[in-house]
Coordinates of C-alpha atoms and ligand atoms in Angstrom, one line a residue:
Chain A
X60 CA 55.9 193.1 3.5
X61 CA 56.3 189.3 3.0
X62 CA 59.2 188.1 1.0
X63 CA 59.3 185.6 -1.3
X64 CA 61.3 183.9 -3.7
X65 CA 58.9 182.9 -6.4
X66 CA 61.3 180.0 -7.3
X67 CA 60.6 178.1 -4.1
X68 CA 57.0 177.2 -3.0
X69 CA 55.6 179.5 -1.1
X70 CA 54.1 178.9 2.4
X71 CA 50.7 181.6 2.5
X72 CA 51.4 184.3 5.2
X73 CA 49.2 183.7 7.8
X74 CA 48.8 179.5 7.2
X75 CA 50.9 177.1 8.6
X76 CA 49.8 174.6 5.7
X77 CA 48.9 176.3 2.5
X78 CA 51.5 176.4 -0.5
X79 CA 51.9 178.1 -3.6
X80 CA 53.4 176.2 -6.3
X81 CA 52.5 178.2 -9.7
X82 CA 54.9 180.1 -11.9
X83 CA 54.4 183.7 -13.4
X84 CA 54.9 184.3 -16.6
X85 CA 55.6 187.8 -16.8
X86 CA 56.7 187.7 -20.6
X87 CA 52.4 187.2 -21.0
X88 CA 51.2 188.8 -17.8
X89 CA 49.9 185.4 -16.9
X90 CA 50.2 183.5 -13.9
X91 CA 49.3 179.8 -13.2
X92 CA 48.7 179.5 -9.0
X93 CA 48.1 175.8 -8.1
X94 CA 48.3 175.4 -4.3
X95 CA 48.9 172.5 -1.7
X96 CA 47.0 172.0 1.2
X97 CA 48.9 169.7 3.9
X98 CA 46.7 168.1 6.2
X99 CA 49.1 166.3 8.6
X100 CA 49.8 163.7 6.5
X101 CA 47.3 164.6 3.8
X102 CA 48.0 166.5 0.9
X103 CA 45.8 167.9 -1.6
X104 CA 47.0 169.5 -4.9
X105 CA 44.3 172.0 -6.2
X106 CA 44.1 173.2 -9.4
X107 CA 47.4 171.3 -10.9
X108 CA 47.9 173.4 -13.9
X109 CA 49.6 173.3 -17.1
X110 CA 51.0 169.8 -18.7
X111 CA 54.0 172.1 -20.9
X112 CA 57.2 170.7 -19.6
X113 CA 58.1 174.3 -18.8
X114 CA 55.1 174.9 -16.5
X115 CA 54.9 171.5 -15.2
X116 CA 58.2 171.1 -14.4
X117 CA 58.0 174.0 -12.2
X118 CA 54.9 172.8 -10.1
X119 CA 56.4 169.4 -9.6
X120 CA 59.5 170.6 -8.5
X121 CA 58.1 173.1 -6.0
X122 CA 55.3 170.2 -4.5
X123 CA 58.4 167.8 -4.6
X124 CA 60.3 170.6 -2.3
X125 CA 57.3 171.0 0.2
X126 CA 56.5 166.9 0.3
X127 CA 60.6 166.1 0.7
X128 CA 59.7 164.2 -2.3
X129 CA 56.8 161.9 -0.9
X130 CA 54.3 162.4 -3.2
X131 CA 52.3 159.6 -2.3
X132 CA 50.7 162.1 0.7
X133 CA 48.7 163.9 -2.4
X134 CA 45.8 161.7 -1.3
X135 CA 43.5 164.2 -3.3
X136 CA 43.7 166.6 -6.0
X137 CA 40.3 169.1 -6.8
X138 CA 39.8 171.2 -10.0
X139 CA 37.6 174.3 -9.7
X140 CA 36.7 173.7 -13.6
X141 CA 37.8 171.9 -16.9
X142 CA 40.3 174.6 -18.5
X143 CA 43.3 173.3 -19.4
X144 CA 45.5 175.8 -17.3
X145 CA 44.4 173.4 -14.2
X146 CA 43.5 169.9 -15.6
X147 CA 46.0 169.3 -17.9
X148 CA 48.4 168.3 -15.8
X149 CA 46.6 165.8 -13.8
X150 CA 47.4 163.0 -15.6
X151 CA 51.2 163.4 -15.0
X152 CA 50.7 163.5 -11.3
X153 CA 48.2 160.9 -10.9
X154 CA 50.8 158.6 -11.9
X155 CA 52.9 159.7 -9.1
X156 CA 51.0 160.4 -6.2
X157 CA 48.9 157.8 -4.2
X158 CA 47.8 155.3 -6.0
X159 CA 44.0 155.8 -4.3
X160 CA 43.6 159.1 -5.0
X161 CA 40.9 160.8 -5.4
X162 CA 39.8 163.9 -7.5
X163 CA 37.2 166.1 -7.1
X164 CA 35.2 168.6 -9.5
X165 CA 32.0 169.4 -9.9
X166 CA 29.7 167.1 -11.9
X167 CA 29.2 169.1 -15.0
X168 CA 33.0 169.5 -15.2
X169 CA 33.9 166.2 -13.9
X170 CA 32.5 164.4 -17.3
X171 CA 35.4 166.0 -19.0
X172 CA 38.2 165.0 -16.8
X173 CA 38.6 161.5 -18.6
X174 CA 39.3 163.7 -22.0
X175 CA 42.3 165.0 -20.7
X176 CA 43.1 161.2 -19.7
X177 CA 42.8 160.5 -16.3
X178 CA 42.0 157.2 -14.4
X179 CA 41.5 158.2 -11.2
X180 CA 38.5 157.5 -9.7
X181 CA 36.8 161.2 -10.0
X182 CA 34.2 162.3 -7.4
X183 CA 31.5 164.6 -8.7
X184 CA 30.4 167.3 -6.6
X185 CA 27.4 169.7 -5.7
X186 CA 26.8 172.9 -4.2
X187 CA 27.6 172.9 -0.9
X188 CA 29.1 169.9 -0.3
X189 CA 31.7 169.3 2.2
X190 CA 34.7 167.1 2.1
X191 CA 36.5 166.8 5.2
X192 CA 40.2 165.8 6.0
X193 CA 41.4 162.9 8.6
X194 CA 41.7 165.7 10.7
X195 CA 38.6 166.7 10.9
X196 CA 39.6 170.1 8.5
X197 CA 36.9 171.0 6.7
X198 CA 36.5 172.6 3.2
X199 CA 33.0 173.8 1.7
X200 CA 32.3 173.6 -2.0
X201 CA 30.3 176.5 -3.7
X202 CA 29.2 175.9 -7.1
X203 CA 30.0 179.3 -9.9
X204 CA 27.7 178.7 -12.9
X205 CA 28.6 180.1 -15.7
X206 CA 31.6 182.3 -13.9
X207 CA 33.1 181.2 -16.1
X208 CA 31.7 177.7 -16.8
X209 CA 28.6 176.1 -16.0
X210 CA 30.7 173.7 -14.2
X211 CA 32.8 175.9 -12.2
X212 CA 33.2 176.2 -8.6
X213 CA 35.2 177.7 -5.7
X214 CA 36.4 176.3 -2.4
X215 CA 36.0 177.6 1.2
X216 CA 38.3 176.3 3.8
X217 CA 37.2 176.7 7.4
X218 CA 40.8 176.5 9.3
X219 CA 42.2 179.5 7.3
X220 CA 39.1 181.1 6.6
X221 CA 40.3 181.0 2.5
X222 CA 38.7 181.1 -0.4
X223 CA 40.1 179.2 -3.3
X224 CA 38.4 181.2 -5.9
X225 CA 39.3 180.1 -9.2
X226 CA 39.4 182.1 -12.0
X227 CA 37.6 185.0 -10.1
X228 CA 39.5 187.4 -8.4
X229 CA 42.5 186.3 -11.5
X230 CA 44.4 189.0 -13.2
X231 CA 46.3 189.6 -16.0
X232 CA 50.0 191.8 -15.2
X233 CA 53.6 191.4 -16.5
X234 CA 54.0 193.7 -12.7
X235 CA 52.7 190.8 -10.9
X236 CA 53.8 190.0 -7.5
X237 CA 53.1 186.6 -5.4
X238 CA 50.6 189.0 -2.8
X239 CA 48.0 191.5 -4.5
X240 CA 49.9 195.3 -5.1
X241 CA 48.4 198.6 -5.8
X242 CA 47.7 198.1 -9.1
X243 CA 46.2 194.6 -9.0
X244 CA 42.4 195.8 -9.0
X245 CA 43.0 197.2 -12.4
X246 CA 44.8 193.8 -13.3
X247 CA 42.3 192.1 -12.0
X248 CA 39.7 194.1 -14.1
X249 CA 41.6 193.7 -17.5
X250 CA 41.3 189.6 -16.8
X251 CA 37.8 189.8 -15.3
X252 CA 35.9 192.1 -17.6
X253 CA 36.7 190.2 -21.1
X254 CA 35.9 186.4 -19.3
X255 CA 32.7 186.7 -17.4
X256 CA 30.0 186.3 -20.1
X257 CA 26.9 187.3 -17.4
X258 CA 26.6 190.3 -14.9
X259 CA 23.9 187.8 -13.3
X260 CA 26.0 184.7 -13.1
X261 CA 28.7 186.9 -11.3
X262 CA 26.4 188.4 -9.1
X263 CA 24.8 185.1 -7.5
X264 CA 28.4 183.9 -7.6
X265 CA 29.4 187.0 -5.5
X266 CA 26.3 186.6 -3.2
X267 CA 27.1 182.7 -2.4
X268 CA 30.8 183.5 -1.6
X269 CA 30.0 186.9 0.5
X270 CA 28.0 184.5 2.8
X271 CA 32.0 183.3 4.3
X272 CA 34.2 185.0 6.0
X273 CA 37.0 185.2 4.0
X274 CA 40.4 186.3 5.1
X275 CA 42.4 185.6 2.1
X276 CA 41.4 184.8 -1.6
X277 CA 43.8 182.3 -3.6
X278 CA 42.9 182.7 -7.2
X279 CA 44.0 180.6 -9.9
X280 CA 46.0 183.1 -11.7
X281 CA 47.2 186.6 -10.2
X282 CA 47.4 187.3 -6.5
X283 CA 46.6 186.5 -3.5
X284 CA 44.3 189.0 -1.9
X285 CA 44.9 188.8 2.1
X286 CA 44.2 193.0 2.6
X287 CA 41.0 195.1 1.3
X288 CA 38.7 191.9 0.6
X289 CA 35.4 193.9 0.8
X290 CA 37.3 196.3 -1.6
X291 CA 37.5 193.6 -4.5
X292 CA 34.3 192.1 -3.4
X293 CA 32.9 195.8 -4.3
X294 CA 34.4 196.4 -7.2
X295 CA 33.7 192.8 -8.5
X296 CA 30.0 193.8 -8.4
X297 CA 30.7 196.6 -10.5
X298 CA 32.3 195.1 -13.3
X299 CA 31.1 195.7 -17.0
X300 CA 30.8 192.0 -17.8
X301 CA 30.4 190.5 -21.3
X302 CA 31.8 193.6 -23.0
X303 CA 32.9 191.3 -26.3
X304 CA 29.1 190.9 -27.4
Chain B
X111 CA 33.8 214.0 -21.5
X112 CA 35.0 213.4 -25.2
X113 CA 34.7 209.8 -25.5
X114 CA 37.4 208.7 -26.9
X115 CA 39.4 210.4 -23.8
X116 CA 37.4 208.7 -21.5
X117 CA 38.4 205.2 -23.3
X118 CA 41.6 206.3 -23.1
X119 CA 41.9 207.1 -19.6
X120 CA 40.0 203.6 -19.2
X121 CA 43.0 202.3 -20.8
X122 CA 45.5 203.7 -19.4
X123 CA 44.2 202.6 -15.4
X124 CA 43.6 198.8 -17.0
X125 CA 47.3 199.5 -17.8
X126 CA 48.4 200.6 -14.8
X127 CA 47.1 197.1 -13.7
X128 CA 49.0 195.1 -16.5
X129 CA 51.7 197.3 -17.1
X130 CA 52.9 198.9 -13.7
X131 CA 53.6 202.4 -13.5
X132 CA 56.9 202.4 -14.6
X133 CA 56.3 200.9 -17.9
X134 CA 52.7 203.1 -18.3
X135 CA 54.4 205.6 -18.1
X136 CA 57.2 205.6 -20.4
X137 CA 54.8 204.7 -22.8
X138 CA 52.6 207.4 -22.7
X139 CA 55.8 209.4 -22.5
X140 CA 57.0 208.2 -25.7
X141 CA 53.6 208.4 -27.5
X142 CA 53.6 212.4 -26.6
X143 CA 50.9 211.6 -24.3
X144 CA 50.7 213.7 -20.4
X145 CA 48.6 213.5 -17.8
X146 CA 48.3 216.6 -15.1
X147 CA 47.8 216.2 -11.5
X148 CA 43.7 216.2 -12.2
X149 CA 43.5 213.4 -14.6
X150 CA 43.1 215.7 -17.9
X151 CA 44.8 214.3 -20.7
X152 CA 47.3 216.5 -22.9
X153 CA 48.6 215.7 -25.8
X154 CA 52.3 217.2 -27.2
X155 CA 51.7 215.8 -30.9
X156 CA 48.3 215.6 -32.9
X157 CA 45.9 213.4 -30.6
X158 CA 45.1 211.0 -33.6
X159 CA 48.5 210.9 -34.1
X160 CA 49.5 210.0 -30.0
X161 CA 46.5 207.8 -29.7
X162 CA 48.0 205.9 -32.8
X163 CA 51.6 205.7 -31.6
X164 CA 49.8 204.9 -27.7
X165 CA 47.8 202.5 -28.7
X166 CA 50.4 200.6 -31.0
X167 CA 52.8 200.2 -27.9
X168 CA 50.3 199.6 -25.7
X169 CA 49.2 196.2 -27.8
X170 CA 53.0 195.2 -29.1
X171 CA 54.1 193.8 -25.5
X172 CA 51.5 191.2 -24.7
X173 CA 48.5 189.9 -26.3
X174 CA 46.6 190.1 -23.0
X175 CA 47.0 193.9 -23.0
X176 CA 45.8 194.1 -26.7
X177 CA 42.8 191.8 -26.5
X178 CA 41.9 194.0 -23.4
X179 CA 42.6 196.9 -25.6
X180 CA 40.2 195.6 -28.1
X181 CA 37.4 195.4 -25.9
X182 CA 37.7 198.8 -24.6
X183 CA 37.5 199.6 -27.6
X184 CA 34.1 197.7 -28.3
X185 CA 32.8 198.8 -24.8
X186 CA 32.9 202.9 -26.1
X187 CA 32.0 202.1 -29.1
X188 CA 35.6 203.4 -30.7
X189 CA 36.7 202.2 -34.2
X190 CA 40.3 201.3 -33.7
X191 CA 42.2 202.0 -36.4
Ligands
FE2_650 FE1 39.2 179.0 -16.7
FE2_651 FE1 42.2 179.7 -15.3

């Protein structure tokens, strides 16, 4: 058992460099996970989150904590898609980070990231493109159509061997806890089955990320899966998608 | 397997997920709702009248949990009243 105190930012058992810095809101059953990669002395914020004062206040006080307050490392931020939950909030920090930086999304969601107001300069991305840190670190990017937006995708990072999955592998749970529990496959159903609008879509999706060896999964919402990965990978096949048409 | 018993066990595992055990299962509790050792369902009042009360509770707490309710619902083809 790892504790936490889900207050604080959270360094990912079994990193020495990945953060959690979302919130739960367990009055909803929702949970916002954006999470800090610190690259010596690079940082990058993915998946930002909310622009409430509530929420946001929470994930700049928790990247504040890790940085000691120098936010100018945050050379990148990346968003996995353009849902509010995870862009909104970009325009507050790009005003406080480096002045350079540089944010990455996919292309199709990338035309949307000036709507929400940002300047930044915004790099588009493509399937399988890698970016690579000062230190050589490398991350994959592995495009998600239409799970759940045409331009959606997830993020492999080769040092850890995690998969920053976006809203796959989310969940919905006012009994949520920072690291996947015994009940989180049903959560993770509840969230899953109502979103995903094509068995297909999820299916290829599946197939591309299956080709990494993953030891963790850092979803956007819900928990982090570090135990039984081939378990969720399973019953993620097996989903009854698009059950609302 | 009666259908609608079959969407209700549905239910009540996507519950377990949202809800935690604890809260689960004070709510079936208090909805007259029990379920044995084998999964069979057994109810202590009228089962309209349990699924009513069940389903009620089951929506009041979150609107995640009744919008996953409602596609159950939709998925076995049940008419929620
Ligand atoms: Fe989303
Ligand atoms: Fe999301």
């Amino acid at each position: 058992m790892t504790t936490y105190n889900e207050h604080e930012p959270h360094l990912i058992r079994g990193t020495e460099d990945i953060y959690w810095v979302g919130f739960a809101d367990r009055k909803v059953g929702f949970s916002n996970n954006p999470y800090l990669i610190v690259d010596g002395d690079e940082a990058m914020l993915i998946d930002p989150g909310s622009r409430a004062p509530e929420h946001y206040r929470i994930v700049h006080n928790k990247v504040a904590k890790v940085l000691k307050g120098d936010f100018e490392k945050i050379k990148y931020m990346m968003v996995q898609h353009q849902d509010p939950d995870l862009c909104a909030a970009l325009p507050l920090f790009e005003v406080i980070v480096d002045p350079d930086v540089k944010i990455y999304a996919q292309s199709r969601s990338a035309l949307f990231l000036r709507y929400y107001g940002v300047n930044s300069e915004v790099i588009p991305i493509e399937d399988g493109d890698e970016f690579i840190f000062k230190s050589g670190r490398k991350l994959t990017f592995i495009t998600t159509p239409y799970v759940h937006f045409a331009g959606s995708h997830v993020t492999y990072d080769h040092k850890t061997k995690s998969l920053f999955s976006s809203d796959i592998f989310g969940a919905f749970s006012i009994n949520w806890s920072l690291y996947a529990n015994e009940y989180y496959l049903e959560a993770f159903k509840a969230f899953t089955e109502p979103y995903i609008g094509s068995k297909k879509a999820l299916l290829k999706a599946l197939e591309k990320i299956s080709k990494f060896e993953i030891k963790r999964i850092l979803p956007q919402h819900g928990s982090i899966i570090d135990k039984d990965i081939d378990k969720y990978l399973e019953a993620a096949k097996n989903l009854d998608v698009a059950q609302w048409l | 397997m009666d259908k609608k018993i079959e969407f209700l066990k549905e239910v009540i595992e996507r519950g377990m997920g949202i809800y935690g055990p604890e809260i689960m299962e004070n709510m079936l509790k208090e909805s007259g709702i029990e379920m044995d050792i084998e999964g069979n369902i057994i109810f202590k009042t009228s089962e309209p009248e349990a699924m009513k009360k069940f389903f009620d509770k089951y929506s009041s707490i979150t609107p995640v949990a009744k919008m996953n309710l409602q596609m159950l619902a939709k998925k076995h083809k049940i008419l929620l009243s």
